[in-house]
Tab-separated table of C-alpha atoms and ligand atoms in Angstrom:
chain	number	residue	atom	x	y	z
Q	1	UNK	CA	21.535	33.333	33.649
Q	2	UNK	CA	20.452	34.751	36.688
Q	3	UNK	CA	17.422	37.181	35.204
Q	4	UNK	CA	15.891	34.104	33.405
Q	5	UNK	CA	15.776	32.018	36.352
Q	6	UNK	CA	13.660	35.165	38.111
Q	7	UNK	CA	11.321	35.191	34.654
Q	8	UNK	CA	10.783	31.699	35.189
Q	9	UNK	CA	9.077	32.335	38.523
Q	10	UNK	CA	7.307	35.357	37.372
Q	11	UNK	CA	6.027	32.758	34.184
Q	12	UNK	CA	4.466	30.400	36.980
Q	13	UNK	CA	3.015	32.731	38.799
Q	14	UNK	CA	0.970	34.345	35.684
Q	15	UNK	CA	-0.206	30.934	35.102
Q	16	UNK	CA	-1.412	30.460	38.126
Q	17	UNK	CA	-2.843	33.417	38.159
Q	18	UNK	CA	-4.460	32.708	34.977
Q	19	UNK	CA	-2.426	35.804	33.243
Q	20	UNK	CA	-0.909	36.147	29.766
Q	21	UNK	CA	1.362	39.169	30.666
Q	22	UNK	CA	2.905	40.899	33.429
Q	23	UNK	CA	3.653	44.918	32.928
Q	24	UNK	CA	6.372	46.136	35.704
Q	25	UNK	CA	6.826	49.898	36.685
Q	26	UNK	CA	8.615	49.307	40.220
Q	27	UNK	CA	12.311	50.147	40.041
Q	28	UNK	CA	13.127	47.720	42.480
Q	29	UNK	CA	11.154	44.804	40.678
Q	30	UNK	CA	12.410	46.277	37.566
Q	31	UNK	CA	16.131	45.619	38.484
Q	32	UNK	CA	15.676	42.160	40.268
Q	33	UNK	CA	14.008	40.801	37.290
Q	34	UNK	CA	16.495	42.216	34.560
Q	35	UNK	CA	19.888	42.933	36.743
Q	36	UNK	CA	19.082	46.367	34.902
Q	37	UNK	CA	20.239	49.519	37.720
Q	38	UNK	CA	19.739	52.553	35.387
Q	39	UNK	CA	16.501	54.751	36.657
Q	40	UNK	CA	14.294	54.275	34.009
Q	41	UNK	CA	11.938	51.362	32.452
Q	42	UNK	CA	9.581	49.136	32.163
Q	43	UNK	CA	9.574	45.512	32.236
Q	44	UNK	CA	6.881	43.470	30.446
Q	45	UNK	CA	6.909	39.862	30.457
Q	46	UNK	CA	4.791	37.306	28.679
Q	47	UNK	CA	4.391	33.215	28.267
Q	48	UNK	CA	7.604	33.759	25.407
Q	49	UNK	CA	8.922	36.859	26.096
Q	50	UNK	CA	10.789	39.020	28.316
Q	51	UNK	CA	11.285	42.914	27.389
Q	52	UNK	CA	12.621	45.923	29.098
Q	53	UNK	CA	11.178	48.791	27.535
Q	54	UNK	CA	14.149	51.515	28.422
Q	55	UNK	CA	15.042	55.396	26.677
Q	56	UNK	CA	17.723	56.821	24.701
Q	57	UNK	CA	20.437	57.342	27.347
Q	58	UNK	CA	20.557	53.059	28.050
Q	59	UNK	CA	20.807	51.743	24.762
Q	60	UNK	CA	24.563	50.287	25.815
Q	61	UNK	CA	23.887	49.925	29.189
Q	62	UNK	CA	20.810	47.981	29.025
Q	63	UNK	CA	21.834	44.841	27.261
Q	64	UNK	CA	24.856	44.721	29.052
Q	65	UNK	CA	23.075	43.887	31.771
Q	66	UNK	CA	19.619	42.684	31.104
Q	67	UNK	CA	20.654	39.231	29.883
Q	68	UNK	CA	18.126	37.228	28.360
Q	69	UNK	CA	15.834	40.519	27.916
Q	70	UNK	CA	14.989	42.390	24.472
Q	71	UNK	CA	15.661	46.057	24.684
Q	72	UNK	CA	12.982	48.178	23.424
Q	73	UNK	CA	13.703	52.208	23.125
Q	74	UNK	CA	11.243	54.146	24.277
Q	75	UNK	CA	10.982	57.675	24.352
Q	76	UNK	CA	7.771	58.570	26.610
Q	77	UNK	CA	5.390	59.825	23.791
Q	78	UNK	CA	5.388	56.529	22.278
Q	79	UNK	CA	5.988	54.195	25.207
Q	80	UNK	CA	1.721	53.139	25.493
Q	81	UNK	CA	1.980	52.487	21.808
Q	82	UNK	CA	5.202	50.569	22.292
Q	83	UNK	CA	3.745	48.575	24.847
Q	84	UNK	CA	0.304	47.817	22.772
Q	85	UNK	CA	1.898	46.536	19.775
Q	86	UNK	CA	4.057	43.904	21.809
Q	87	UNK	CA	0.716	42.593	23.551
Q	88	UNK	CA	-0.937	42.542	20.528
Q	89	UNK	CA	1.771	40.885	18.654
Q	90	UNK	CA	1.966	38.739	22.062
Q	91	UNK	CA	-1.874	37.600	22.255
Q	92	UNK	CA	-2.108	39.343	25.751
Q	93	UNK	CA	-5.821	39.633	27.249
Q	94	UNK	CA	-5.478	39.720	30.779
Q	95	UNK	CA	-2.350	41.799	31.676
Q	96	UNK	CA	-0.978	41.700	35.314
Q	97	UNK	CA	-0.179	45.548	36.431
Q	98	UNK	CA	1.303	47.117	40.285
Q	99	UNK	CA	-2.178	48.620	40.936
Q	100	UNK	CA	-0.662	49.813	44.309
Q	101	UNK	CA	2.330	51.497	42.266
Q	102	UNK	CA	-0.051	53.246	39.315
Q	103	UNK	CA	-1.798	56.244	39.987
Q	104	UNK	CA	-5.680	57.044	39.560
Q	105	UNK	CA	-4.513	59.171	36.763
Q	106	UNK	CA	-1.583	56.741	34.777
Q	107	UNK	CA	-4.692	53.748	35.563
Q	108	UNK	CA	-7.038	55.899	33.189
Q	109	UNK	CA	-4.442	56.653	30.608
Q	110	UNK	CA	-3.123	52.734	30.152
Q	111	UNK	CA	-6.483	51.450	30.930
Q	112	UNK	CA	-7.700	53.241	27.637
Q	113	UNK	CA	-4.874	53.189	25.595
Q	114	UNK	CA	-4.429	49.410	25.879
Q	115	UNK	CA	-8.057	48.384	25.209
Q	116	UNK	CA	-8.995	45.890	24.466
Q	117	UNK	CA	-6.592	44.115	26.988
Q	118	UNK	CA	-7.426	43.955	30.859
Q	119	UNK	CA	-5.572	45.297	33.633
Q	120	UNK	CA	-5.622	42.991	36.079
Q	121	UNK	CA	-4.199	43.891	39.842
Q	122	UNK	CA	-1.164	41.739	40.441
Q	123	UNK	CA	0.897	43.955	42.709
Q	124	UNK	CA	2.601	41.792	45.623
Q	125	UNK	CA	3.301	38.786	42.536
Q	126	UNK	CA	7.360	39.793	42.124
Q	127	UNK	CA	7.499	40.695	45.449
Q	128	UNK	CA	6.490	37.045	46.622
Q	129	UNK	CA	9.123	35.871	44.299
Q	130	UNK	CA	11.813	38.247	46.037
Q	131	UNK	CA	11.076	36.802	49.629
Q	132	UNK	CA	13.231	33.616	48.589
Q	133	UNK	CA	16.669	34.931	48.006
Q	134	UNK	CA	18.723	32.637	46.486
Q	135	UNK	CA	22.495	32.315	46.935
Q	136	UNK	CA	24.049	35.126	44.901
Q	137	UNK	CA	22.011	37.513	46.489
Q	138	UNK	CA	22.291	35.642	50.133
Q	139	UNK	CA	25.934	36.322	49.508
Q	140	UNK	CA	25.201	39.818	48.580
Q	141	UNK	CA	23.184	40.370	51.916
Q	142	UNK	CA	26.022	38.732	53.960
Q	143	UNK	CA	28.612	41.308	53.125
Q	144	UNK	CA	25.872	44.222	53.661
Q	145	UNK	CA	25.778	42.973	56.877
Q	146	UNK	CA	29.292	42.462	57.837
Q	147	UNK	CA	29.821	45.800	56.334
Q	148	UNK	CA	27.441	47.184	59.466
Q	149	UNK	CA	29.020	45.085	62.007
Q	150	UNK	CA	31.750	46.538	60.710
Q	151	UNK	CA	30.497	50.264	61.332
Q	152	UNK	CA	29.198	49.345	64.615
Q	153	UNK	CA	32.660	48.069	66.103
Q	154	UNK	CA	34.068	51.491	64.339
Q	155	UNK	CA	31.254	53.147	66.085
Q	156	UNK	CA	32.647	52.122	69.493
Q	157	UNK	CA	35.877	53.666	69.095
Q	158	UNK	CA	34.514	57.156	68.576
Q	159	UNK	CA	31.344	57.463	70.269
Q	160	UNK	CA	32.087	59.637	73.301
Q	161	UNK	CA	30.206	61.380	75.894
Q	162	UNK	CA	29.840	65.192	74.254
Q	163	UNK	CA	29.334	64.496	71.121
Q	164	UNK	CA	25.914	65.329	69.108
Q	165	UNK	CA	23.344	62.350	67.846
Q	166	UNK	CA	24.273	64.016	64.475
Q	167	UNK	CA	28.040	64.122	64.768
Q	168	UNK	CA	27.699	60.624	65.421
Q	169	UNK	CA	25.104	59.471	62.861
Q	170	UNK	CA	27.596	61.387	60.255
Q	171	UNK	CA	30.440	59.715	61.069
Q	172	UNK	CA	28.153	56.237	61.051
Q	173	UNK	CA	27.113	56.380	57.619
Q	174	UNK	CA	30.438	58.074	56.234
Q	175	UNK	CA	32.173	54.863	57.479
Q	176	UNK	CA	29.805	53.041	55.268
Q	177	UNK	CA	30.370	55.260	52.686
Q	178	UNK	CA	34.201	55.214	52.774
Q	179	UNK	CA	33.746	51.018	52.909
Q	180	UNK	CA	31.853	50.124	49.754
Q	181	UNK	CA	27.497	50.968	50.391
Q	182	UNK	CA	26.047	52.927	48.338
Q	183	UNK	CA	23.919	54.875	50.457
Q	184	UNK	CA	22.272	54.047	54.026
Q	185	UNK	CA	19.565	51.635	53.475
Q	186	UNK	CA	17.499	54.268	55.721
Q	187	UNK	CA	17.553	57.467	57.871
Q	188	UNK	CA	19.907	56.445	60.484
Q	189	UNK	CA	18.322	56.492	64.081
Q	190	UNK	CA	20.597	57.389	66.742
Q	191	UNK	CA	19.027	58.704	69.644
Q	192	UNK	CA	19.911	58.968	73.303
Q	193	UNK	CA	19.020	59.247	76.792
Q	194	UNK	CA	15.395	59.920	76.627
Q	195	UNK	CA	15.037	59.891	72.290
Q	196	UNK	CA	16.305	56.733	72.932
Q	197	UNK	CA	12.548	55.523	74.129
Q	198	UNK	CA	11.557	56.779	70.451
Q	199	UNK	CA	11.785	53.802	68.487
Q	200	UNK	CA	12.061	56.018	65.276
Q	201	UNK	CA	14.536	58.704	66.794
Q	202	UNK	CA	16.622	60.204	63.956
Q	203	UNK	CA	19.581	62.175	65.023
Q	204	UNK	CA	19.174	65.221	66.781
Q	205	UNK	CA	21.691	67.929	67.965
Q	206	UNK	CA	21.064	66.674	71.590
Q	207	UNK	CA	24.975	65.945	72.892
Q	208	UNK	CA	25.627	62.563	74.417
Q	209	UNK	CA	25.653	62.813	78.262
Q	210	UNK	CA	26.823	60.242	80.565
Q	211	UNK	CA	24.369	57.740	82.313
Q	212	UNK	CA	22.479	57.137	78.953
Q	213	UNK	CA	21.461	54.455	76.534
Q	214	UNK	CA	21.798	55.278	72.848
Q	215	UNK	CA	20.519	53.303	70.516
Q	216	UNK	CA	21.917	53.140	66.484
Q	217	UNK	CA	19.682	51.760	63.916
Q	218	UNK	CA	21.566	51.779	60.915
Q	219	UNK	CA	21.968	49.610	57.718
Q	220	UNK	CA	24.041	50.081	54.480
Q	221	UNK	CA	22.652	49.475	51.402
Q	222	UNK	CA	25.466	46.909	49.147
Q	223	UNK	CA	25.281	46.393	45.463
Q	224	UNK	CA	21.124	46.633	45.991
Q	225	UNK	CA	20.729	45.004	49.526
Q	226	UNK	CA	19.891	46.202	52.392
Q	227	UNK	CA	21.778	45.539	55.924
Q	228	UNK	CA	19.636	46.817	59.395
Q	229	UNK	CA	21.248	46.219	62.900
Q	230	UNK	CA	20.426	47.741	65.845
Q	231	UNK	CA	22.900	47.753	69.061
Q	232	UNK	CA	22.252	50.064	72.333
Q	233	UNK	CA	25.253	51.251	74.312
Q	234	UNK	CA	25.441	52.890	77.476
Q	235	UNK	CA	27.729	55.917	77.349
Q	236	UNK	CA	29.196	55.596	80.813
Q	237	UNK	CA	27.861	52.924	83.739
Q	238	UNK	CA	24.038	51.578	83.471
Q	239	UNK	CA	21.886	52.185	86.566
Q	240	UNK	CA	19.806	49.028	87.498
Q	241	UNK	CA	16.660	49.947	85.380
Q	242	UNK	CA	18.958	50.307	82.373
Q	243	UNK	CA	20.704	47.546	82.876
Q	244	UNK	CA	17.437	45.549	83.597
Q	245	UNK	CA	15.476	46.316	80.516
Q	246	UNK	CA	18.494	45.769	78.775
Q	247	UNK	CA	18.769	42.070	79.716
Q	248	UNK	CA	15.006	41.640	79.081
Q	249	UNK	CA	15.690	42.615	75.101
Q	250	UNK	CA	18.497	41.133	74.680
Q	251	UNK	CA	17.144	37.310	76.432
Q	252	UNK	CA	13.741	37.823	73.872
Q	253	UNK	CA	16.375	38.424	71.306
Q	254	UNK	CA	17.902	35.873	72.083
Q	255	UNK	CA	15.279	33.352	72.387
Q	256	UNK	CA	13.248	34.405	69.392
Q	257	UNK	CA	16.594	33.765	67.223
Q	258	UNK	CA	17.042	30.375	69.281
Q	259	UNK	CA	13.513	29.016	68.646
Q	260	UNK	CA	12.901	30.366	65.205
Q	261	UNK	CA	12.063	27.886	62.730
Q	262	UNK	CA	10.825	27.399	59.064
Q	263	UNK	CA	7.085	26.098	58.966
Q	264	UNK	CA	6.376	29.004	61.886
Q	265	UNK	CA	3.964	32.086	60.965
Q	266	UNK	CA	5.018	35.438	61.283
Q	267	UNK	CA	2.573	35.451	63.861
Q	268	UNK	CA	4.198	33.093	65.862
Q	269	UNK	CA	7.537	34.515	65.166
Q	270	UNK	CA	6.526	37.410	66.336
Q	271	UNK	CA	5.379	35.931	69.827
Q	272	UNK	CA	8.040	34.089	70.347
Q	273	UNK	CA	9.827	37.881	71.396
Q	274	UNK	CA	6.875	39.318	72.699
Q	275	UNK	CA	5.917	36.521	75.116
Q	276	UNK	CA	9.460	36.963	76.565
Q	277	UNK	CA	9.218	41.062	77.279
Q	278	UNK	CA	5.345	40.340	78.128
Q	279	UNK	CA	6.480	37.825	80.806
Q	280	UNK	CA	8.461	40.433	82.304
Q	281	UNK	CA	5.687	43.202	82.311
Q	282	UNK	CA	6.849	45.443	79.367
Q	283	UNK	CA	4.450	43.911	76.973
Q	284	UNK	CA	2.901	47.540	76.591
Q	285	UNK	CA	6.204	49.133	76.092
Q	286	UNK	CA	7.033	46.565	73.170
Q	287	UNK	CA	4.534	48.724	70.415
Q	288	UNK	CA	6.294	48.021	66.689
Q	289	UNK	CA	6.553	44.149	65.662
Q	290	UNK	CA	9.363	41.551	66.465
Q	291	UNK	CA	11.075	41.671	62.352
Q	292	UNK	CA	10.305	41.983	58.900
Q	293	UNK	CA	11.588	40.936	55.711
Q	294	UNK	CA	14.567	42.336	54.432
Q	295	UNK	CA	16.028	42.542	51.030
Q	296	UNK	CA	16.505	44.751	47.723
Q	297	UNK	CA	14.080	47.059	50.008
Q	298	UNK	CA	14.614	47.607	54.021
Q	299	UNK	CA	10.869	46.686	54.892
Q	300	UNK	CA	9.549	43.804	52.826
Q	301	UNK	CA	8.161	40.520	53.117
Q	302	UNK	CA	7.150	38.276	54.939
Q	303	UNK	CA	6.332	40.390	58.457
Q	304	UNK	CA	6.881	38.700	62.218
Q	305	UNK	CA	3.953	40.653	63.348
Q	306	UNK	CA	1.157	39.716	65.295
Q	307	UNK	CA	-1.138	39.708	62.059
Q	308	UNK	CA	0.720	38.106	59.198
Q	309	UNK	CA	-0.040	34.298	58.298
Q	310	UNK	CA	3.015	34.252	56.255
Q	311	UNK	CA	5.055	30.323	56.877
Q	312	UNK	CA	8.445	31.012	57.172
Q	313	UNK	CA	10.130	29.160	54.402
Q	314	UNK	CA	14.349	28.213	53.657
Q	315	UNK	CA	15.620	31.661	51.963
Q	316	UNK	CA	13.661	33.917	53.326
Q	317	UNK	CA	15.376	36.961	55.078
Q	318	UNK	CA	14.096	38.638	57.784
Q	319	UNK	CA	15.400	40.738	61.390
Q	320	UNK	CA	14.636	39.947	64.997
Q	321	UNK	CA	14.136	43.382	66.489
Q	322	UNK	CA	12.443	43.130	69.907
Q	323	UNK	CA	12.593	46.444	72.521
Q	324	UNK	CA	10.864	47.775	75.326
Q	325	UNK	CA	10.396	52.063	75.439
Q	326	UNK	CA	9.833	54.163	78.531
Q	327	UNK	CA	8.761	57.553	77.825
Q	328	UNK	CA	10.563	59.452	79.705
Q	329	UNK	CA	14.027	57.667	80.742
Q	330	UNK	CA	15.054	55.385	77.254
Q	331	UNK	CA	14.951	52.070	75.364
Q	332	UNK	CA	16.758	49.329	74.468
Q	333	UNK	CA	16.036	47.115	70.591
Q	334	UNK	CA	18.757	44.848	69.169
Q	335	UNK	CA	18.164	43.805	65.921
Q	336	UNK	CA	20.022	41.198	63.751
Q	337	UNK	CA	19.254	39.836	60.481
Q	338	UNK	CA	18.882	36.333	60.075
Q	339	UNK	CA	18.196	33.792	56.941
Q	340	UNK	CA	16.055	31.024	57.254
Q	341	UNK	CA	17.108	27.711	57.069
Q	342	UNK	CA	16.205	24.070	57.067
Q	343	UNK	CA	16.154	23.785	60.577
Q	344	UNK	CA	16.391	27.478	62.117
Q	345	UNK	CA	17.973	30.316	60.907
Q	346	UNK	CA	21.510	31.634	60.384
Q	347	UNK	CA	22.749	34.857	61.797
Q	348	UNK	CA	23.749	37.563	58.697
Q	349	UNK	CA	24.822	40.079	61.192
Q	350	UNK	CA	27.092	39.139	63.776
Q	351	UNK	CA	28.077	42.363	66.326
Q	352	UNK	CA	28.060	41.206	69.778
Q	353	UNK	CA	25.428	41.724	72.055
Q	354	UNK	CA	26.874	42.101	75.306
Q	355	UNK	CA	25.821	45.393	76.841
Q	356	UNK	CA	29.101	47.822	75.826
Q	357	UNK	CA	29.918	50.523	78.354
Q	358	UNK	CA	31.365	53.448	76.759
M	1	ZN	ZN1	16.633	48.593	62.022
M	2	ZN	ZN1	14.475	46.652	61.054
């Protein structure tokens, strides 16, 4: 039962938190705690009981796959009335709420229909929980990201000089498509040349000339995961400058994936990358941070930036991105996912590194 295990967590966490209820409007959190995927719901958990509040259109669905949950229909005008009889008939006082999900205006309209029970912020508690995957979903995240190494190799056989950033992105995420994701976990970037110095670049109709980098930063999203890789190519032969920055990525890559270890902060993670390109003199061309968690969402925790305190912990997901941008004449990032480990981490995606001439 996986959803009970995840209610378990959540039923430490309100302790700790000194909380007799937890109300849960995220569709993400929604479906992590209940295994639930329709688009509507709530989720409201207590010290003895676990609901998901859901409307009309669910009623087969819903317990089909929210094992261990009640179902409660709902049907919008009644759902704050719903929800107050079950904390009443729960004893809840101090109710846990996503105060960065609920807006100024649904605040004032629970806030006085529930009375007298408190709303107390608790947004970031489920999402602490989600940073340790455990091995179902590890599994899960493993064949996202084979299923992008797989589009990258694909990649290579039909990226040619001529053809648009857009052609190309197209073809990119229809692979995925064809192969099993459900959608791209993001916009795909794929930008070249000089959009290739745009960390961000989403595909333009710029055509692929020869003598440039491209970089694809892509990632499918698999039965709820995310996958996010990032290669560069060179679409015909590297000058030195190319070929240089190119080796400076790919060694901070390298050593950041080498020396990663649980117990680190994300600070120091995120050093261990940026020392590297820093060393080198690029350390102002290196602007975004070295990773971040990955999961049911593409950016999530814990960070390897230069300000998070987060420990890196067994379980925990997260990619090794480092690049260096030149306004003006391109960039390089490679990114790989990797999970944490007892001792250091293990690779999810596995495309080679190895700067490809096309
Ligand atoms: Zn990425
Ligand atoms: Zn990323």
């Amino acid at each position: 039962m996986m959803a009970n295990k995840r209610v378990s967590r959540v039923r430490e966490a309100l302790l700790e938190r000194n909380l007799d209820g937890l109300f849960i409007a995220s569709p993400i959190n929604r479906r992590y705690l209940t295994g639930f995927t329709g688009s509507a719901g709530y989720v409201l958990i207590t010290a003895e009981k676990a609901y998901l509040l859901t409307d009309f259109r669910y009623m087969t669905q819903a317990p089909q796959q929210a094992a261990g949950f009640e179902i409660v229909e709902e049907h919008r005008q009644d759902t704050l009335d719903i929800i107050k009889g079950l904390l009443e008939a729960a004893n809840v006082k101090r109710l846990g709420f996503e105060n960065e999900l609920m807006s100024y205006s649904m605040y004032g309209k629970y806030e006085a229909s529930l009375k007298p029970v408190e709303l107390i912020p608790a947004s970031g508690l489920v999402e602490e929980i989600r940073m340790f995957k455990d091995d179902e979903e590890l599994a899960v995240m493993k064949e996202a990201a084979d299923l992008a190494d797989r589009t990258f190799m694909h990649m290579l056989e039909v990226i040619k000089p001529g053809m648009s950033e857009l052609e190309g992105a197209l073809e990119l995420e229809f692979f995925m498509r064809r192969n099993g994701a459900s959608a791209a976990s993001f916009d795909t970037i794929f930008a070249s040349g000089e959009r290739s110095a745009l960390p961000h670049g989403t595909a333009s109709s710029k055509l692929l000339g020869s003598g440039e980098l491209l970089t694809m930063d892509f990632g499918a999203l698999y039965k709820g995961y995310c996958s996010d890789i990032t290669r560069t190519v060179m679409v015909g032969t590297p000058n030195d400058k190319q070929r240089e920055i190119y080796n400076i990525v790919l060694e901070a890559q390298l050593h950041t994936i080498e020396q990663l270890r649980p117990g680190m902060t994300g600070r120091e993670a995120d050093a261990l990358a940026r020392d590297v390109i820093t060393r080198y003199g690029y350390g102002e061309q290196f602007g975004h941070s070295t990773g971040h968690g990955l999961g049911m969402e593409v950016h999530e925790a814990p960070n390897l930036s230069k300000v998070s305190d987060t420990v890196l912990q067994p379980g925990m997901v997260v990619t090794v991105e480092p690049g260096i941008y030149i306004p003006g004449f391109g960039g390089v990032r490679i990114e790989d996912d990797v999970v944490v480990t007892e001792t250091g981490v293990r690779r999810l995606t596995e495309s080679t590194k190895d700067l490809i001439i096309l």
